[in-house]
mmCIF file of C-alpha atoms in Angstrom:
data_model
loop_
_atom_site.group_PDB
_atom_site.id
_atom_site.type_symbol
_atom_site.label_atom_id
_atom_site.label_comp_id
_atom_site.label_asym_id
_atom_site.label_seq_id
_atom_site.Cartn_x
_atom_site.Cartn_y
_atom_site.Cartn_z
ATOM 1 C CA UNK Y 1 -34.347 44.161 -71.975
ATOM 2 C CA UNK Y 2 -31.844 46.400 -73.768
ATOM 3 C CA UNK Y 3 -32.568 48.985 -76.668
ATOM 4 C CA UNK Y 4 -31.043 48.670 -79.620
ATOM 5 C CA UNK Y 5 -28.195 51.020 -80.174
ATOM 6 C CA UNK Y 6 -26.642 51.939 -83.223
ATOM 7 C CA UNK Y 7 -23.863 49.940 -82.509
ATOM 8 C CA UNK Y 8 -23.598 46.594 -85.058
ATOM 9 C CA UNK Y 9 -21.964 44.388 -82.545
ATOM 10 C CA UNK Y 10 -24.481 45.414 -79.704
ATOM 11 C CA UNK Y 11 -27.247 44.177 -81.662
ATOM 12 C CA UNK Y 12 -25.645 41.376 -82.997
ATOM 13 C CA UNK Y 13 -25.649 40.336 -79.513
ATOM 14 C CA UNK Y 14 -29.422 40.753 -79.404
ATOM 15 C CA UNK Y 15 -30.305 39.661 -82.346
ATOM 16 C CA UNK Y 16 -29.012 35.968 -81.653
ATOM 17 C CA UNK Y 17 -31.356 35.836 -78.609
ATOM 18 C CA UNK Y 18 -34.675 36.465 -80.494
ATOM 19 C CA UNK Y 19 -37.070 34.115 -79.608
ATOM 20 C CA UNK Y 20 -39.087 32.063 -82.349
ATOM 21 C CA UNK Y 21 -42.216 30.344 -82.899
ATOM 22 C CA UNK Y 22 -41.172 27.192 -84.652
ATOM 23 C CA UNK Y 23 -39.268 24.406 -84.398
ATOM 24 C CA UNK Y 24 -36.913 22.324 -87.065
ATOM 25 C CA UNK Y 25 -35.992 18.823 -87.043
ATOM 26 C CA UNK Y 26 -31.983 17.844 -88.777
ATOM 27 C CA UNK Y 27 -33.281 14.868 -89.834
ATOM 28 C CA UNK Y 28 -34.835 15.936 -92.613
ATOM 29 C CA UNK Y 29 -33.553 15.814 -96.111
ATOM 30 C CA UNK Y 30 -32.385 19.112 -97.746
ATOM 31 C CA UNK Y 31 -34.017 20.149 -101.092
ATOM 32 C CA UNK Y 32 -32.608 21.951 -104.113
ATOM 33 C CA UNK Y 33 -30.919 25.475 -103.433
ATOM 34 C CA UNK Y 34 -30.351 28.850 -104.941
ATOM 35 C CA UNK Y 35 -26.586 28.803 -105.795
ATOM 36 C CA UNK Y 36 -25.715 31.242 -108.680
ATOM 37 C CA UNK Y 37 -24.285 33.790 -105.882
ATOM 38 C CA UNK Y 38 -22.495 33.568 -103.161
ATOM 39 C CA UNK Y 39 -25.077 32.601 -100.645
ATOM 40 C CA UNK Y 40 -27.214 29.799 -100.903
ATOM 41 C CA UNK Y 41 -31.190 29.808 -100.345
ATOM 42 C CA UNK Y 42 -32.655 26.266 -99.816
ATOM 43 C CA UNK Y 43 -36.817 25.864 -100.421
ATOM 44 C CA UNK Y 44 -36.955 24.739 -96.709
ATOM 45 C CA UNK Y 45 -35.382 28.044 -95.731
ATOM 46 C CA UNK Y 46 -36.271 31.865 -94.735
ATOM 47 C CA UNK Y 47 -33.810 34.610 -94.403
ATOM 48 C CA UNK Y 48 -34.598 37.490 -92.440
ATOM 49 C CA UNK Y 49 -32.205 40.405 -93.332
ATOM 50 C CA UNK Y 50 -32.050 43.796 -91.375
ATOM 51 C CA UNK Y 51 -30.155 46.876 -91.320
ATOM 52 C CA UNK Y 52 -30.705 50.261 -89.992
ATOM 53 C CA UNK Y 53 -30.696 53.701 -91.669
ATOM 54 C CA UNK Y 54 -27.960 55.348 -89.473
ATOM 55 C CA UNK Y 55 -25.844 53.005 -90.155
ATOM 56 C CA UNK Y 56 -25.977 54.624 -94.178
ATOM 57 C CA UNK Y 57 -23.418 57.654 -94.333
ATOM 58 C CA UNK Y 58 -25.238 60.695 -96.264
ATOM 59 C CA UNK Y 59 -21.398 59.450 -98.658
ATOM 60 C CA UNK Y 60 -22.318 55.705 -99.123
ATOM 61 C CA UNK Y 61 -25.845 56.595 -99.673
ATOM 62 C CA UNK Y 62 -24.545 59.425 -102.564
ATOM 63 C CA UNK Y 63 -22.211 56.744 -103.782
ATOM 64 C CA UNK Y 64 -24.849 54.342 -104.643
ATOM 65 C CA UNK Y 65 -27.218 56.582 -106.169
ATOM 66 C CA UNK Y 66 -26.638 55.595 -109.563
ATOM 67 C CA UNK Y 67 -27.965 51.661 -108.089
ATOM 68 C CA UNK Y 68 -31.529 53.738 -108.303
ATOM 69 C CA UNK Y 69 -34.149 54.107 -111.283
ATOM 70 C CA UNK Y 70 -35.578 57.158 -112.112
ATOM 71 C CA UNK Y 71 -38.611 56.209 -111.057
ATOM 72 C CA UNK Y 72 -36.814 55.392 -107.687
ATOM 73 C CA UNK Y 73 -35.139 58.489 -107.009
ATOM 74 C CA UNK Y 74 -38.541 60.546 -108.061
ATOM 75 C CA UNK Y 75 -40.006 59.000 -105.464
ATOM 76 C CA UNK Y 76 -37.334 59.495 -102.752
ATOM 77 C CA UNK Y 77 -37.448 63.427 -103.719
ATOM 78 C CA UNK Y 78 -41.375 63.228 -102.979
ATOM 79 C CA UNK Y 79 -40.425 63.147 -98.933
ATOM 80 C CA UNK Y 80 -40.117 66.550 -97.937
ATOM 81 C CA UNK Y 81 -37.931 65.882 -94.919
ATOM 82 C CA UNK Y 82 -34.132 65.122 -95.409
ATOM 83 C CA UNK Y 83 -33.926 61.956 -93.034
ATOM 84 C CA UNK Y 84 -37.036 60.485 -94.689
ATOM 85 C CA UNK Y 85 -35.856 60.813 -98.131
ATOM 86 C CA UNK Y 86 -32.333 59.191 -96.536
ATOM 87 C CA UNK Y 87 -34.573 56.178 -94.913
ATOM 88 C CA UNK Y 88 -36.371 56.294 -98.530
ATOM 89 C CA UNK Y 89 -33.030 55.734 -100.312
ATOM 90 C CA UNK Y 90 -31.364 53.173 -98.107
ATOM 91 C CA UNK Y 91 -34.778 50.983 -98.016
ATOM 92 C CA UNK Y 92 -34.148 50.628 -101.927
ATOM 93 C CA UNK Y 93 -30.365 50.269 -101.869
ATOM 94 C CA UNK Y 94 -30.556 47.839 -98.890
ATOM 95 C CA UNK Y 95 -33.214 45.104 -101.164
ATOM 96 C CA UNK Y 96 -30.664 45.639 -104.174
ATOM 97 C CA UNK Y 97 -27.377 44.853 -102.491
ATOM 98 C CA UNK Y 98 -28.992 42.152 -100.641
ATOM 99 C CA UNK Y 99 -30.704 40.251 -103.406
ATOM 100 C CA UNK Y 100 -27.243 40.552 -104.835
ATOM 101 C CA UNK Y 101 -25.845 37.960 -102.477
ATOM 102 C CA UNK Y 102 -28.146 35.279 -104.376
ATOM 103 C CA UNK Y 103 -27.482 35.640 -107.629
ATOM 104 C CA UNK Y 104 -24.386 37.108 -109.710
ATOM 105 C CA UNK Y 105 -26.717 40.328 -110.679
ATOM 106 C CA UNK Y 106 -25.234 43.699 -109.729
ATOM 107 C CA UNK Y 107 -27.507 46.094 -107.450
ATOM 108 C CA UNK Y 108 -28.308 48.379 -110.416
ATOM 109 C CA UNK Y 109 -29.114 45.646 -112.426
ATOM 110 C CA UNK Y 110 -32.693 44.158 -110.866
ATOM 111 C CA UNK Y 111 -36.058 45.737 -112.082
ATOM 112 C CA UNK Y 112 -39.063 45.238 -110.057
ATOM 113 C CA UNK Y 113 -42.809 45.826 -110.485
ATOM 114 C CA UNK Y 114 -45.530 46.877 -107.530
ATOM 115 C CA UNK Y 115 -48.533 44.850 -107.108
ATOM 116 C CA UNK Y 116 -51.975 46.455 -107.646
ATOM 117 C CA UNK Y 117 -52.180 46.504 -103.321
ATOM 118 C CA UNK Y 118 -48.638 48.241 -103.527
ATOM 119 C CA UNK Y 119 -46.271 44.886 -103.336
ATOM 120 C CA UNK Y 120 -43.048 44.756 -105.092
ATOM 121 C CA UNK Y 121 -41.859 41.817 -107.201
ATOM 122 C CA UNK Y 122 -38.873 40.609 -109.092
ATOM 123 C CA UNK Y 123 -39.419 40.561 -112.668
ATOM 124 C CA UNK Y 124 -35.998 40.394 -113.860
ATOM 125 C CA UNK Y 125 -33.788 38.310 -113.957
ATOM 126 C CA UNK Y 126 -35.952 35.652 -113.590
ATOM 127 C CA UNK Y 127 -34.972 34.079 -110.954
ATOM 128 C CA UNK Y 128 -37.288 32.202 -108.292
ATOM 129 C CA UNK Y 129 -36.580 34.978 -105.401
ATOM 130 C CA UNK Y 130 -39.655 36.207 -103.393
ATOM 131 C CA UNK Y 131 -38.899 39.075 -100.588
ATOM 132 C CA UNK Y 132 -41.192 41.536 -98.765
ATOM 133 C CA UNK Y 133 -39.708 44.698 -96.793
ATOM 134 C CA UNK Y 134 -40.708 46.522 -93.745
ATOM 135 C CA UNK Y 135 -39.342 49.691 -91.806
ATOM 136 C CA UNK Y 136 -39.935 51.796 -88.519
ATOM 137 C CA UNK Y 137 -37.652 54.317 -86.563
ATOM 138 C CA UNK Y 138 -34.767 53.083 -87.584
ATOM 139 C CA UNK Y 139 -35.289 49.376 -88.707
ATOM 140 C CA UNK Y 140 -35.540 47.874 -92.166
ATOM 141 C CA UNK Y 141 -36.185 44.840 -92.505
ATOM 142 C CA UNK Y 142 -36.461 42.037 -95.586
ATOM 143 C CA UNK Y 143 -37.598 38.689 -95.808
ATOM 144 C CA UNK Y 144 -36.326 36.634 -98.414
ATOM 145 C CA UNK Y 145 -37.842 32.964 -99.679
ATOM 146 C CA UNK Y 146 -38.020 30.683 -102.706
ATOM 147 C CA UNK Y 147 -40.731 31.069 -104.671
ATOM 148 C CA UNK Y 148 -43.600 31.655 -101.898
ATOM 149 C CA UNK Y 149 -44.891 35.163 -101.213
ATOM 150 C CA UNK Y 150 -43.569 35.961 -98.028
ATOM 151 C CA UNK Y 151 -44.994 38.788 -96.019
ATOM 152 C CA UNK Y 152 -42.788 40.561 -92.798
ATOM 153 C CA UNK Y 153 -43.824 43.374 -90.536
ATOM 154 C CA UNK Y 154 -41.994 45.076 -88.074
ATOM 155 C CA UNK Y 155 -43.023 47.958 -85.411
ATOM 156 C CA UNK Y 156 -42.014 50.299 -82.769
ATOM 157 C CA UNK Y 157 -43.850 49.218 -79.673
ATOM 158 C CA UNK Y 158 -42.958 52.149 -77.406
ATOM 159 C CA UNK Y 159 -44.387 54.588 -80.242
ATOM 160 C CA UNK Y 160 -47.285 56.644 -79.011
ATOM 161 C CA UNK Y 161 -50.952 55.150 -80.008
ATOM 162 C CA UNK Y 162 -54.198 54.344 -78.489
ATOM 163 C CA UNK Y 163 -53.762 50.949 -78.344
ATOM 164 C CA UNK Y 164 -57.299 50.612 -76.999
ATOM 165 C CA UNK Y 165 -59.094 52.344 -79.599
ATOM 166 C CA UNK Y 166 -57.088 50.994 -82.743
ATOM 167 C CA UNK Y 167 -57.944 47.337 -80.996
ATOM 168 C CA UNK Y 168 -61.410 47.942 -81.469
ATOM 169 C CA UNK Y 169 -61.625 49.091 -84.815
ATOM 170 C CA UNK Y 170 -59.069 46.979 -86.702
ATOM 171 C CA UNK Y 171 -59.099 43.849 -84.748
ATOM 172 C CA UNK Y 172 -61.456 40.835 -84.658
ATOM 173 C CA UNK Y 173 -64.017 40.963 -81.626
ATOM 174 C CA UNK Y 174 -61.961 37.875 -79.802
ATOM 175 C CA UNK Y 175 -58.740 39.773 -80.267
ATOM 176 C CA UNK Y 176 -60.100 42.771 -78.994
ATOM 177 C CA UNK Y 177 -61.588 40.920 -76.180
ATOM 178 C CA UNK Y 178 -58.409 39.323 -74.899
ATOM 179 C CA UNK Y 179 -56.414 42.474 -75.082
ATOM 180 C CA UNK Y 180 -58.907 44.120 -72.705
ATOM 181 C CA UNK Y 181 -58.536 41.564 -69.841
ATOM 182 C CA UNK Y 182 -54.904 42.528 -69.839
ATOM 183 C CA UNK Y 183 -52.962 44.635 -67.845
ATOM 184 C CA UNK Y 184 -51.741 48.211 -69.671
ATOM 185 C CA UNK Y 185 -48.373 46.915 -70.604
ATOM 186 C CA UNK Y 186 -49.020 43.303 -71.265
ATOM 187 C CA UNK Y 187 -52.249 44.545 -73.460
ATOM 188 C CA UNK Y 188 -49.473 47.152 -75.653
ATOM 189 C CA UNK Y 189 -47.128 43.904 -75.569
ATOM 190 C CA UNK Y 190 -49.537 42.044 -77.002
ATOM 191 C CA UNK Y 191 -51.177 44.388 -79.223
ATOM 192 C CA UNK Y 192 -47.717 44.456 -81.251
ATOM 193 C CA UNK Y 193 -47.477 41.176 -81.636
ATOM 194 C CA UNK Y 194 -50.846 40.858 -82.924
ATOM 195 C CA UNK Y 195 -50.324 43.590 -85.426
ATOM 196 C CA UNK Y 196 -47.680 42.482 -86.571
ATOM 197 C CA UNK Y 197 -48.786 38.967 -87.096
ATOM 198 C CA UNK Y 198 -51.835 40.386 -88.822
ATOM 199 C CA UNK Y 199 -49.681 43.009 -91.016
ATOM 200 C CA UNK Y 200 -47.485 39.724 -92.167
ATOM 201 C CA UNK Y 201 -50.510 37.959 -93.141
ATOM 202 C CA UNK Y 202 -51.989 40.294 -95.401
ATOM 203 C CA UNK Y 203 -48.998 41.084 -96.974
ATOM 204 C CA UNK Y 204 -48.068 37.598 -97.742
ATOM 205 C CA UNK Y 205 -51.841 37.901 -99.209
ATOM 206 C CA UNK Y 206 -50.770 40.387 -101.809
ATOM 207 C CA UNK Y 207 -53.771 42.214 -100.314
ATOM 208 C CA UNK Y 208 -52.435 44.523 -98.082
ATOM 209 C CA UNK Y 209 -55.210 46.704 -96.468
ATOM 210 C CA UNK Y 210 -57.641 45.651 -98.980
ATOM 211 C CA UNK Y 211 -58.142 42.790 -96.685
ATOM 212 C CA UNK Y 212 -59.759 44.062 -93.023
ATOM 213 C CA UNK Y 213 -57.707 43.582 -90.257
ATOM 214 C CA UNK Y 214 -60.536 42.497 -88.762
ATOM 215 C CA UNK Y 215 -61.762 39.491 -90.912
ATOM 216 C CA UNK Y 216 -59.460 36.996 -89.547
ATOM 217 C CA UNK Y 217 -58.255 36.230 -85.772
ATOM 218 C CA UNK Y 218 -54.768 35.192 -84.937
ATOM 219 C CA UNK Y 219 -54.451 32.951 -81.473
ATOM 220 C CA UNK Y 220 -51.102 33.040 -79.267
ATOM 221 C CA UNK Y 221 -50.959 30.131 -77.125
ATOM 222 C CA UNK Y 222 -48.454 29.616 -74.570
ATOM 223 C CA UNK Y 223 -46.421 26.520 -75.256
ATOM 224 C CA UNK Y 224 -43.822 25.158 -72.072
ATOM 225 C CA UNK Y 225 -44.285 28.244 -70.403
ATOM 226 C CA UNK Y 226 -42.138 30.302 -72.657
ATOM 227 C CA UNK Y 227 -42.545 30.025 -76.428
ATOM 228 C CA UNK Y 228 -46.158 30.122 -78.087
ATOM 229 C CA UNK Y 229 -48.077 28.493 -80.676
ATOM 230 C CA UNK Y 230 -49.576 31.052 -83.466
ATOM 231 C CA UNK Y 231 -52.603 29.977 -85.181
ATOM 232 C CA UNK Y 232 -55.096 31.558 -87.152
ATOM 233 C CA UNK Y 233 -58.854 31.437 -88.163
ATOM 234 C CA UNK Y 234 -59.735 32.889 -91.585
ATOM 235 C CA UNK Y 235 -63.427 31.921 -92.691
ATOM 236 C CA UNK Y 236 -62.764 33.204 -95.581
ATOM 237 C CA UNK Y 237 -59.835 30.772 -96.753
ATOM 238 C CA UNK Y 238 -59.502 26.952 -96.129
ATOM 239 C CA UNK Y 239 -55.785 26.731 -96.383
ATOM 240 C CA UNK Y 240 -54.170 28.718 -92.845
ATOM 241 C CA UNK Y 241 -53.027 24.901 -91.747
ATOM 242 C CA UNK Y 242 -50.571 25.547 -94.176
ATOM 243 C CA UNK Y 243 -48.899 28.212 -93.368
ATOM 244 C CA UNK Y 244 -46.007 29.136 -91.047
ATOM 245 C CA UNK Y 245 -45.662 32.032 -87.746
ATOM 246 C CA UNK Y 246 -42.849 33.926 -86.360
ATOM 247 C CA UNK Y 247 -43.236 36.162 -84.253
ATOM 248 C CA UNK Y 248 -39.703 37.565 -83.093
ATOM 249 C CA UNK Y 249 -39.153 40.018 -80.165
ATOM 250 C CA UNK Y 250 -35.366 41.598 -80.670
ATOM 251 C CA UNK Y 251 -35.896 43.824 -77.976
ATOM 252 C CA UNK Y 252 -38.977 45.159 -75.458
ATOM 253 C CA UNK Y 253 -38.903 47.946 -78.290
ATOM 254 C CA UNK Y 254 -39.169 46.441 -81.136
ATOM 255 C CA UNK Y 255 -41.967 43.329 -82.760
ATOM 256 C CA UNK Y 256 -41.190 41.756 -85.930
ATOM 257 C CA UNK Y 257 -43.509 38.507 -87.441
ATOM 258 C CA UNK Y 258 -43.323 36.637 -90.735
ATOM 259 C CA UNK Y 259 -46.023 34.723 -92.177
ATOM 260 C CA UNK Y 260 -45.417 32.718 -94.967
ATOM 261 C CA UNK Y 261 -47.504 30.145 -97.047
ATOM 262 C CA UNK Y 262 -45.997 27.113 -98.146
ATOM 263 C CA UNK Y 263 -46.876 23.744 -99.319
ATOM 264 C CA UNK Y 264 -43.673 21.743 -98.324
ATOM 265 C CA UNK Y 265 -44.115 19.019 -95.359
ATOM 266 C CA UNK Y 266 -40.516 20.375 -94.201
ATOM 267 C CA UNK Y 267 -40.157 22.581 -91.002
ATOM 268 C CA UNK Y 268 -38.573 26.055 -92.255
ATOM 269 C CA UNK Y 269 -35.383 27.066 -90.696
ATOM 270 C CA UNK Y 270 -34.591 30.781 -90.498
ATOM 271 C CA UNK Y 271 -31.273 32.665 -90.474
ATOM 272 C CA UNK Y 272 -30.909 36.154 -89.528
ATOM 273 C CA UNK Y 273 -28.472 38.231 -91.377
ATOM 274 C CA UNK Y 274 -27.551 42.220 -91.031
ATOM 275 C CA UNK Y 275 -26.265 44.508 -94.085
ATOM 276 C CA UNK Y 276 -23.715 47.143 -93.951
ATOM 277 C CA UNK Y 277 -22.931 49.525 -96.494
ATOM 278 C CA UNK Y 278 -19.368 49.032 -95.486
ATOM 279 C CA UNK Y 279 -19.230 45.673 -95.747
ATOM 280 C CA UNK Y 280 -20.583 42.978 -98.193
ATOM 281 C CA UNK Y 281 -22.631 40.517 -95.308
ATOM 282 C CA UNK Y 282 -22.154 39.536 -91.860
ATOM 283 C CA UNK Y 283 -21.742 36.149 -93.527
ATOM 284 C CA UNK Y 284 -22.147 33.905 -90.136
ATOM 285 C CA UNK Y 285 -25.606 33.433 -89.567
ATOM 286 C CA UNK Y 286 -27.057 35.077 -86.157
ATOM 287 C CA UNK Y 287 -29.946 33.045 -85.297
ATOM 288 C CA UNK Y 288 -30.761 30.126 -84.339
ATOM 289 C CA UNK Y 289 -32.121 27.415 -86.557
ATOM 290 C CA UNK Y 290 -35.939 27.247 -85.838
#
């Protein structure tokens, strides 16, 4: 598969071809939307946003610094390295701008508060908009819903780790298990998308690592020989029925999954979008409806 380069158009190309874990139906009616801006979010939809640091000019980055609290900038100074405190700074302009396309707020303008496990929410204006971020490398990216807490993860695969010895402490004894009777590079395949999966689900918790790793299991199954059915056995929770997989794999590189509880009969449809500081949205969306 190819890497992604730091061209837009390259991986708009390979972005369009990421493969997902669930299916929706036209038929169905649409519900109610999100319409004060100039996109629209509908309560049967998920949209996956993404950008990358290096695409963020040390200028447009300066430019937007006012965008920032104080409290935001303080802790972009904490990172002693230059390019981390750059990744720190575009992570925070990137949720502003986008949010921005939902609701006729300006960037500066929304105030958030962090969770006691570290997750930030919208608390004004108040407007039913639920997102969760993730970066690596160079990757950021944001999941954005109605109302439901959403929870997105997204990793380097080809980053150096044991994958063996991080299996055994942080996963479940049947996860662990499976990844052992694979070969080297199908068990690091598959170790990514399990971490991811399992990062997704405790965000979309609230809980973050204050709920093991290794207290649930997640199950791929393979489904017509190419896509796979996620499911997931919590003992601790009677309600994993009801919530909703994807597991995403842009390039050999790169994993990305979103879990997401909801209690709507409707199949979710997700649309992929990518931010530019030069630009206000690659309006058309780039993946396919799931």
């Amino acid at each position: 598969m190819p890497t992604i380069s730091s061209s837009p158009a390259t991986i708009l190309a390979s972005m369009a071809r990421w493969s997902i874990s669930l299916y929706c139906k036209s038929r169905y009616p649409r519900p109610s939307r999100v319409q004060q801006g100039c996109l629209e979010l509908g309560e049967e939809e998920l949209h996956l946003w993404w950008t990358r640091p290096a695409w963020w000019s040390e200028e447009s980055v300066l430019a937007r610094r006012s965008q920032l609290t104080t409290a935001e900038l303080a802790r972009v100074a904490r990172f002693h390295f230059e390019h981390d405190r750059h990744s720190a700074a575009v992570v925070r302009l990137f949720i502003r701008q986008l949010l921005s396309h939902y609701a006729a707020v300006a960037p500066a303008q929304w105030r958030f508060e962090t969770g006691a496990h570290g997750r930030p929410e919208i608390i004004a204006p108040p407007l039913p908009l639920r997102f969760n971020l993730s970066h690596c490398d160079n990757l950021v990216v944001a999941a954005v819903v109605q109302r439901h807490s959403v929870g997105v993860d997204c990793e380097l695969t080809r980053r150096q780790c044991s994958i063996s010895a991080l299996a055994e402490r942080f996963f479940a004894p049947t996860e662990a298990a499976e990844l052992r009777a694979l070969p080297p590079e199908a068990q690091r395949q598959r170790f990514f998308d399990l971490w991811t999966l399992k990062e997704s689900y405790i965000k979309a918790l609230g809980l973050g690592l204050a709920q093991p790793l290794n207290q649930f299991t997640f199950r791929l199954l393979s489904r017509n020989g190419e896509e796979e059915q996620i499911t997931l056995d919590d003992n601790e929770r009677d309600f994993a029925s009801n919530w909703r997989y994807w597991l995403l794999r842009p390039t050999a590189d790169y994993r990305i999954a979103i879990t997401l509880p909801t209690i709507t009969p409707l199949p979710y449809r997700l649309v992929s979008r990518a931010l530019l500081p030069t630009a206000s949205v690659l309006a058309e969306p780039l993946q396919q409806v799931v």
